Structure formats: structure tokens, C-alpha cells
PDB file of C-alpha atoms in Angstrom:
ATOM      1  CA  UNK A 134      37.509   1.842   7.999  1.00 67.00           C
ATOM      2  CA  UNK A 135      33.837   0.778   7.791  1.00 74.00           C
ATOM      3  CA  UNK A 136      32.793  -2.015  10.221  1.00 77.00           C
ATOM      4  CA  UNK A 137      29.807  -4.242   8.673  1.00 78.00           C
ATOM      5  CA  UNK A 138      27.428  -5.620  10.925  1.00 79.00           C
ATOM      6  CA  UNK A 139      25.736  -8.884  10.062  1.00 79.00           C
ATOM      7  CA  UNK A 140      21.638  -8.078   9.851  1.00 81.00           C
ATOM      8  CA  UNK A 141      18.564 -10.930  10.865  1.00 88.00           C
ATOM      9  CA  UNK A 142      16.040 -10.692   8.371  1.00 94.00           C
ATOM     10  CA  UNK A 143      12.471 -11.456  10.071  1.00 96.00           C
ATOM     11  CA  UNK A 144       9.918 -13.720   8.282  1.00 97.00           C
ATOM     12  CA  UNK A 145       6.302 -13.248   8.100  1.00 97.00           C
ATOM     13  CA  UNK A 146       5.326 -15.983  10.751  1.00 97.00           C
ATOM     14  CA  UNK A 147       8.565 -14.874  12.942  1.00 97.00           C
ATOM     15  CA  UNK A 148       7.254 -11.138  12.794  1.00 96.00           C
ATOM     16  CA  UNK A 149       3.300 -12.391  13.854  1.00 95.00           C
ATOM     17  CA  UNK A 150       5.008 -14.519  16.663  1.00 96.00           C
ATOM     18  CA  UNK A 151       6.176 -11.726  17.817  1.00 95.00           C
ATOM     19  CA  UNK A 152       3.741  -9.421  18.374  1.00 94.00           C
ATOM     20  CA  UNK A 153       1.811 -12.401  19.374  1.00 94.00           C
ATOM     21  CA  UNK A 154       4.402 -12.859  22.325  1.00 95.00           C
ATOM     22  CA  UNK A 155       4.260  -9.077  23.144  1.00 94.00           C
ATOM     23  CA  UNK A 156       7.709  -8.690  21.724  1.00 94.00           C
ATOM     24  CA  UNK A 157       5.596  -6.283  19.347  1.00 94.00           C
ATOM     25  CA  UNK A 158       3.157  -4.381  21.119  1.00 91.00           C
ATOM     26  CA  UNK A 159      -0.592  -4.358  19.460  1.00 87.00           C
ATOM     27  CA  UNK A 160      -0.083  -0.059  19.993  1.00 88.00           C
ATOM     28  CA  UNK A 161       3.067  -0.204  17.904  1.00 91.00           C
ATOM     29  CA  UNK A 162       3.463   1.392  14.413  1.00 94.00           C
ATOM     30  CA  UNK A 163       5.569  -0.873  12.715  1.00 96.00           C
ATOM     31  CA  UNK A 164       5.448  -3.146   8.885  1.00 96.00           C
ATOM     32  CA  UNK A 165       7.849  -5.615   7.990  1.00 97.00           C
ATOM     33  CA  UNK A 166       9.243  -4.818   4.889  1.00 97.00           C
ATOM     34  CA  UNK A 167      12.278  -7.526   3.244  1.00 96.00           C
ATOM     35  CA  UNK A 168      12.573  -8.850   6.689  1.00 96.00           C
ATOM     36  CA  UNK A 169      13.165  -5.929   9.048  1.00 95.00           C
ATOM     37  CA  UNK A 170      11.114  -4.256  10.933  1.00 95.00           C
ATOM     38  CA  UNK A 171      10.340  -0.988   9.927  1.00 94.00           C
ATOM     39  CA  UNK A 172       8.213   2.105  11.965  1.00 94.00           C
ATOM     40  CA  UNK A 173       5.787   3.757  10.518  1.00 93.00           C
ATOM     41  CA  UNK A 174       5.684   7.798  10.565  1.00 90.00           C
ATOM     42  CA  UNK A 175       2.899   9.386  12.675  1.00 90.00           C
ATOM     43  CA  UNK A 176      -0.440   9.674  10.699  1.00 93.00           C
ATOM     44  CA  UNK A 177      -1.226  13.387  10.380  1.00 93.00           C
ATOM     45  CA  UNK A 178      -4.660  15.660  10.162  1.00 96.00           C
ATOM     46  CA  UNK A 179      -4.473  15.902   6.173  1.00 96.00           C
ATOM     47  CA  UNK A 180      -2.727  12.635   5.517  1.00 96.00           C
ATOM     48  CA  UNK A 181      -5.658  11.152   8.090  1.00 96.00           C
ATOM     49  CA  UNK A 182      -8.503  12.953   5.964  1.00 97.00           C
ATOM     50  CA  UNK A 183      -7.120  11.873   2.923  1.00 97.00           C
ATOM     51  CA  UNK A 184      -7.598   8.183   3.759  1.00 98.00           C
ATOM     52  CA  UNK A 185     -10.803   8.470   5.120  1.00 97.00           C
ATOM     53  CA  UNK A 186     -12.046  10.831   2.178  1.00 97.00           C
ATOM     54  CA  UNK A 187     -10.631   8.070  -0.660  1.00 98.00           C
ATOM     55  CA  UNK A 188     -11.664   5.164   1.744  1.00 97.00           C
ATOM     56  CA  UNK A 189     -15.478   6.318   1.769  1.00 97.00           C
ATOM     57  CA  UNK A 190     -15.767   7.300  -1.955  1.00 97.00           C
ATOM     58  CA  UNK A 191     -13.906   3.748  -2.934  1.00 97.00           C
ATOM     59  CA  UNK A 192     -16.208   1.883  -0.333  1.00 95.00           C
ATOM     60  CA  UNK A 193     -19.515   3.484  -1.605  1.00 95.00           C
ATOM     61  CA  UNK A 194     -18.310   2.301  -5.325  1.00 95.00           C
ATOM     62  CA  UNK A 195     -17.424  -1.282  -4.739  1.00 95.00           C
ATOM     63  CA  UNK A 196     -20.055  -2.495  -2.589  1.00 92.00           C
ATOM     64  CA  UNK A 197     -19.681  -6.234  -2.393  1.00 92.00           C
ATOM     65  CA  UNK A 198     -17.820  -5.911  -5.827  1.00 96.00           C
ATOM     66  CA  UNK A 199     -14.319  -5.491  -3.934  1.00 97.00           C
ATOM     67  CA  UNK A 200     -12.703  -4.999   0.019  1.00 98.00           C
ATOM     68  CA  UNK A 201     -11.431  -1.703   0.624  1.00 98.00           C
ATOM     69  CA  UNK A 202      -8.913  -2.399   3.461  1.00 98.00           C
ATOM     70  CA  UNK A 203      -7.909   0.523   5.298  1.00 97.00           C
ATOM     71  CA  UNK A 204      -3.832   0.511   6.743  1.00 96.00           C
ATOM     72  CA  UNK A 205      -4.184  -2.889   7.250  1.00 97.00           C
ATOM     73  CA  UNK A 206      -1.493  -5.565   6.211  1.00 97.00           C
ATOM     74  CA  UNK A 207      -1.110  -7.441   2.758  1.00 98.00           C
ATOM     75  CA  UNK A 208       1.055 -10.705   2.782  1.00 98.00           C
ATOM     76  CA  UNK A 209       3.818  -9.990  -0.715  1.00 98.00           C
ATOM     77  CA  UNK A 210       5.802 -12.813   0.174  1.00 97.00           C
ATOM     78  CA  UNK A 211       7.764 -14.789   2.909  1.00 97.00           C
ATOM     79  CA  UNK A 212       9.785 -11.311   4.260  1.00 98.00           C
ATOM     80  CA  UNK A 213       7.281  -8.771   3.856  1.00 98.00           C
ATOM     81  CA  UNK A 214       4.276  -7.593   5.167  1.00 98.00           C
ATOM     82  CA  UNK A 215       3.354  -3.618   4.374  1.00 98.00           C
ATOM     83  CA  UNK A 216       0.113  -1.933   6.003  1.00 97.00           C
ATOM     84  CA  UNK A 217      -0.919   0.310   2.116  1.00 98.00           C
ATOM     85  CA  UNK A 218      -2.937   3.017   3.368  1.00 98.00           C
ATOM     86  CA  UNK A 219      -5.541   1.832   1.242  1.00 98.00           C
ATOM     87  CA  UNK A 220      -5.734  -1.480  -0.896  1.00 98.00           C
ATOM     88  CA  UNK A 221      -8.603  -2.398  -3.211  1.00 98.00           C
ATOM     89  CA  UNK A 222      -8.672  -6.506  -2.627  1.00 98.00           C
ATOM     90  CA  UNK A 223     -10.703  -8.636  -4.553  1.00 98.00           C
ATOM     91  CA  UNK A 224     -14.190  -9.703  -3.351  1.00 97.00           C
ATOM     92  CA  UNK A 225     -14.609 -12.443  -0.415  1.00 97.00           C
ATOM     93  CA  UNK A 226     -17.433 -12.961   1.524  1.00 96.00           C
ATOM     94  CA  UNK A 227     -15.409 -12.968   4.299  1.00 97.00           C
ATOM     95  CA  UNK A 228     -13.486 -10.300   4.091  1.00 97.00           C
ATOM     96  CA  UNK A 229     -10.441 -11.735   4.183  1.00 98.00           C
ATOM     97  CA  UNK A 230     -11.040 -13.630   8.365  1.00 97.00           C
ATOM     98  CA  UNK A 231      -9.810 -16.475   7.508  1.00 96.00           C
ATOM     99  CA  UNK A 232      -5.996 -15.326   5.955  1.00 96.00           C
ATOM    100  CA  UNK A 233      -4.196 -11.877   5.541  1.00 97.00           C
ATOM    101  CA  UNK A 234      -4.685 -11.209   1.886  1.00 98.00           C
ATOM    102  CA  UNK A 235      -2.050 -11.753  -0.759  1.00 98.00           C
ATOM    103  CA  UNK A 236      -0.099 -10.191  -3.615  1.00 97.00           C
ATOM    104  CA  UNK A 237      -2.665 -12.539  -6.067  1.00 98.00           C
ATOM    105  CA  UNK A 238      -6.269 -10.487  -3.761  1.00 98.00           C
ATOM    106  CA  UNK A 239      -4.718  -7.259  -4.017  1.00 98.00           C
ATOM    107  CA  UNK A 240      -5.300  -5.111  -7.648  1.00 98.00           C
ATOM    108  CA  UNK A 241      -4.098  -1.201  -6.579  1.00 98.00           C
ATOM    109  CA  UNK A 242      -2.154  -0.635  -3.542  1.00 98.00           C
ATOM    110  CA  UNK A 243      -2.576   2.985  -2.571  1.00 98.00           C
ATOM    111  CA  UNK A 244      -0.028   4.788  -0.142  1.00 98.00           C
ATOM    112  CA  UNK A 245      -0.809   8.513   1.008  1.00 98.00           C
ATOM    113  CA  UNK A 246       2.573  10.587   1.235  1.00 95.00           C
ATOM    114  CA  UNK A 247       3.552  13.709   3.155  1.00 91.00           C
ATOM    115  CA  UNK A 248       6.597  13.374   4.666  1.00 89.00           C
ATOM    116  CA  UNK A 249       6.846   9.692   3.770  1.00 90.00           C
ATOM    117  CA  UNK A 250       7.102   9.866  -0.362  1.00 92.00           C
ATOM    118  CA  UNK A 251      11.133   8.920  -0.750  1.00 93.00           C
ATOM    119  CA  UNK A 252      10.192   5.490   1.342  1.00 93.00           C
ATOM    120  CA  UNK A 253       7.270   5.192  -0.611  1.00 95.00           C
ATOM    121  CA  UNK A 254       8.502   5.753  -3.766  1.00 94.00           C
ATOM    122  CA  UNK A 255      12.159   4.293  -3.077  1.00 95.00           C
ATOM    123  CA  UNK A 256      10.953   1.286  -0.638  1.00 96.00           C
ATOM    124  CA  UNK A 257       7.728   0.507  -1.242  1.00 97.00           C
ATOM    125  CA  UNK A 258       6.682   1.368  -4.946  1.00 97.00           C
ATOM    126  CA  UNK A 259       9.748  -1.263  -6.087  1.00 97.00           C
ATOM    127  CA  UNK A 260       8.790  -4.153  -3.210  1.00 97.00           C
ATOM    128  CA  UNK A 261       5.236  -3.761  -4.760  1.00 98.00           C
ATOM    129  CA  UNK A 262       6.455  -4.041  -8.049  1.00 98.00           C
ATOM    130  CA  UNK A 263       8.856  -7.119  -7.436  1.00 97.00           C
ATOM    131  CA  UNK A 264       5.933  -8.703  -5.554  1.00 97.00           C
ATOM    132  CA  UNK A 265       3.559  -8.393  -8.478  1.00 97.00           C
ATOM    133  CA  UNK A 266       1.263  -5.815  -7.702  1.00 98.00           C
ATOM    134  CA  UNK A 267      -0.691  -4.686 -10.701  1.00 98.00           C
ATOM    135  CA  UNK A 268      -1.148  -1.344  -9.911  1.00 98.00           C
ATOM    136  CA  UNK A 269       0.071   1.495  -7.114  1.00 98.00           C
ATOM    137  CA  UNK A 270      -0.652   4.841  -6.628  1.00 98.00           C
ATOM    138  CA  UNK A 271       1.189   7.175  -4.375  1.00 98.00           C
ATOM    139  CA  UNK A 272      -0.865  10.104  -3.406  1.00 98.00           C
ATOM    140  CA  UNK A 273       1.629  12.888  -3.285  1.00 97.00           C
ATOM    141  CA  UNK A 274       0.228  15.475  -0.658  1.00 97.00           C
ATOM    142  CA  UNK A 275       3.456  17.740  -0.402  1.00 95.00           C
ATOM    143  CA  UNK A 276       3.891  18.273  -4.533  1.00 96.00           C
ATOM    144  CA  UNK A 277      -0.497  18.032  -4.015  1.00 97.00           C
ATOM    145  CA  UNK A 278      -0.740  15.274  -7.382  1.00 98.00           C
ATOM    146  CA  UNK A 279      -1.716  11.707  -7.607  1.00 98.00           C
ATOM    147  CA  UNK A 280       0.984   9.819  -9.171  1.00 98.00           C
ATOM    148  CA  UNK A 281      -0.129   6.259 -10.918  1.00 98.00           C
ATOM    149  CA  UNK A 282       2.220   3.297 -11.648  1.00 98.00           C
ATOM    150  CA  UNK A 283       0.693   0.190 -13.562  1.00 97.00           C
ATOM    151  CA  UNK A 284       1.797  -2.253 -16.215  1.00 96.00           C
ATOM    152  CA  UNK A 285       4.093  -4.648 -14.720  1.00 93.00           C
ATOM    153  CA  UNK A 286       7.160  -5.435 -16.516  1.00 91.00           C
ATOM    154  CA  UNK A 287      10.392  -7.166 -15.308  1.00 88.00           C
ATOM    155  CA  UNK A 288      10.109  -6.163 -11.688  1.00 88.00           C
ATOM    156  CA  UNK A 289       9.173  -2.690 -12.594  1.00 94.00           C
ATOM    157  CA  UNK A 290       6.181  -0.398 -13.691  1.00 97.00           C
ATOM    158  CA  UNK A 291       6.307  -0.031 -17.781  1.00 96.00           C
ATOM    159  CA  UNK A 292       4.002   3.535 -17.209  1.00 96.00           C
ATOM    160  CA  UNK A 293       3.716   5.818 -14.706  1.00 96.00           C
ATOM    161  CA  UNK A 294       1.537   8.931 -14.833  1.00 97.00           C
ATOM    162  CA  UNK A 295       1.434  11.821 -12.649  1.00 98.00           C
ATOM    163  CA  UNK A 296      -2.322  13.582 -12.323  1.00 98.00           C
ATOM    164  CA  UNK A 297      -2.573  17.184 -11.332  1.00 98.00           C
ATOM    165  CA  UNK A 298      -5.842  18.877  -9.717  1.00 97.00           C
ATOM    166  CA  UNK A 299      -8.726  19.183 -11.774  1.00 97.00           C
ATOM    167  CA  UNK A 300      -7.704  16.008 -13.842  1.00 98.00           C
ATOM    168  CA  UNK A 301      -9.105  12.320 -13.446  1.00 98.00           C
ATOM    169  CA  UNK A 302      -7.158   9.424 -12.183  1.00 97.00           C
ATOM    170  CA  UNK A 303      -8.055   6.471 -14.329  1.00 96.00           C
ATOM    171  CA  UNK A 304      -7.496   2.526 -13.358  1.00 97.00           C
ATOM    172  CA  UNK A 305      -5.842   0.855 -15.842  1.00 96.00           C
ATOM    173  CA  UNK A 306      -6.256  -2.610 -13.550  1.00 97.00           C
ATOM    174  CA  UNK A 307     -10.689  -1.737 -13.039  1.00 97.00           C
ATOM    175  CA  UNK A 308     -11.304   0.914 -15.842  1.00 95.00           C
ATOM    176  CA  UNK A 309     -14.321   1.665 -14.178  1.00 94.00           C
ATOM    177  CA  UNK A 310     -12.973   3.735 -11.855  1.00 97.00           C
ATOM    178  CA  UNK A 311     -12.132   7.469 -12.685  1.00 97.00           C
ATOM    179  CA  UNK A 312     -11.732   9.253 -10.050  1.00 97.00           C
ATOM    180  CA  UNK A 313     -11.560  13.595 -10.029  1.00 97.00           C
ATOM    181  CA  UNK A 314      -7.850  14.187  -8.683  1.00 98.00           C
ATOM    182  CA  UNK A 315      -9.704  17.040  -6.836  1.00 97.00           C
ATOM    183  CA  UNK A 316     -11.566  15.031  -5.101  1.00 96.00           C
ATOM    184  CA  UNK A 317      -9.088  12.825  -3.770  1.00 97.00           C
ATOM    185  CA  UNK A 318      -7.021  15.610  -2.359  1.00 96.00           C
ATOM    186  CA  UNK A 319      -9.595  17.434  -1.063  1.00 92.00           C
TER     187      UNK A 319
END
């Protein structure tokens, strides 16, 4: 006999109150994703490197052209709140002070995998897809590819492409950026 327990699904302003009332602690890994709370897995040396390699050769293109927000949190709707490891937002002067940015600022969502890439790819990659973002890639470290989802269609990604070493990864959301898969994984 299985026993069913009944589950409280957080909101958005409920999760930010709180970590604002220390319920949350500012030290703690955590993302809300469809209203629970969810911890994040320990950031390793090459999953670490990886972010910081894409983050510099993304910031270096896209100055004052678009935000490159590093593991920081994007708003998808009322019940969740991911941290991407790297999101490519669209331009504000003020990078984004005022209000978290949205599902409608943010045009790739990019998550770096190693021993995370069944949540990302059976959590995350859907949420971001019923949420509307345009375009995701999942930066497989363990398999060492790149794999690209775009084209929205009915809650899902119509293509998905995986890139191997010594291939480019092309946009399909801001064609000018082609990226050497090589370079990206280092």
C-alpha cells in the first residue's frame, strides 16, 4: 500500500520571503523549480572553468549588445525561479537592478552538466520549454558535446542538435554567434 502525502508548492514571492526571513540562508544552494525547492549539486573544478571560460568569451562578444548573467536567477513564471549557469538576457542599461529578468529578457538559457544532465535534461530543458524559452543549450561535460535545443513548438523544442569537438555551435535565436565546440569545452 502506497501512502500519498499532500505537497505545498512555493511561489516566487513566498520563496524570496523566505530567504528574506532567513528561512533560506543567503549561503544556500537552492532554485525553485514548479514550486519546490530544489538544491543545487556542488559546482566542480571543470564544471567551474567551463562557466567562466563560456562566460568571458560571451561577455567579450556582446558588449552592451546583451547581459551575460552568470548562475543567477530568471523569473519563468509564478512557481519557478532556476539559477541557468549562464543566460544571454537582452540589453538594459541597468542590468536588470530594478527586477529579476523574465522568460520575455532571456534568448538562450545555458546549463553546464556533469553529474547534473538527467535534471537538466528531464527537469529543466522541458520547464524552459513550457515557459517559452527560445533557445537552451545543455553543455554535456560527461559525453564532452554541446547539445542545442531551439524552435519552440507546443511546449517542446521542434530541433535539437548535438555538436561534437572540433564542430561549431550555431544560434539559431542570434545567428551571429558561432561558437568552436572546442572552445567551449576546453
Amino acid at each position: 500500500m502506497s501512502v500519498q502525502f499532500a505537497r505545498r508548492q512555493f511561489t516566487v514571492k513566498e520563496y524570496y520571503r523566505m530567504g528574506d526571513a532567513g528561512i533560506l540562508g543567503p549561503d544556500e544552494r537552492v532554485e525553485l523549480i514548479e514550486g519546490e525547492i530544489i538544491e543545487m549539486s556542488p559546482i566542480g573544478p571543470r564544471h567551474a572553468s567551463t562557466v567562466n571560460r563560456l562566460a568571458g568569451i560571451l561577455a567579450t562578444l556582446f558588449v552592451r549588445k546583451f547581459v551575460v548573467s552568470i548562475q543567477n536567477p530568471v523569473v519563468l513564471n509564478d512557481y519557478s525561479v532556476p539559477q541557468p549557469d549562464l543566460a544571454v538576457l537582452k540589453w538594459r542599461d541597468d542590468y536588470y537592478a530594478r527586477e529579476l529578468p523574465s522568460v520575455q529578457d532571456t534568448l538562450i538559457a545555458i546549463e553546464v552538466s556533469d553529474t547534473t544532465l538527467e535534471k537538466d535534461r528531464g527537469v529543466k530543458l522541458p520547464l524552459y520549454a513550457r515557459t517559452g524559452i527560445p533557445e537552451v543549450w545543455l553543455i554535456d561535460l560527461y559525453n564532452d558535446r554541446i547539445e542545442v535545443h531551439s524552435a519552440l513548438l507546443n511546449d517542446g523544442y521542434q530541433r535539437s542538435r548535438i555538436v561534437q569537438r572540433s564542430q561549431n555551435v550555431q544560434s539559431e535565436v542570434l545567428p551571429q554567434l558561432t561558437l568552436a565546440a572546442d572552445e567551449i569545452l576546453g
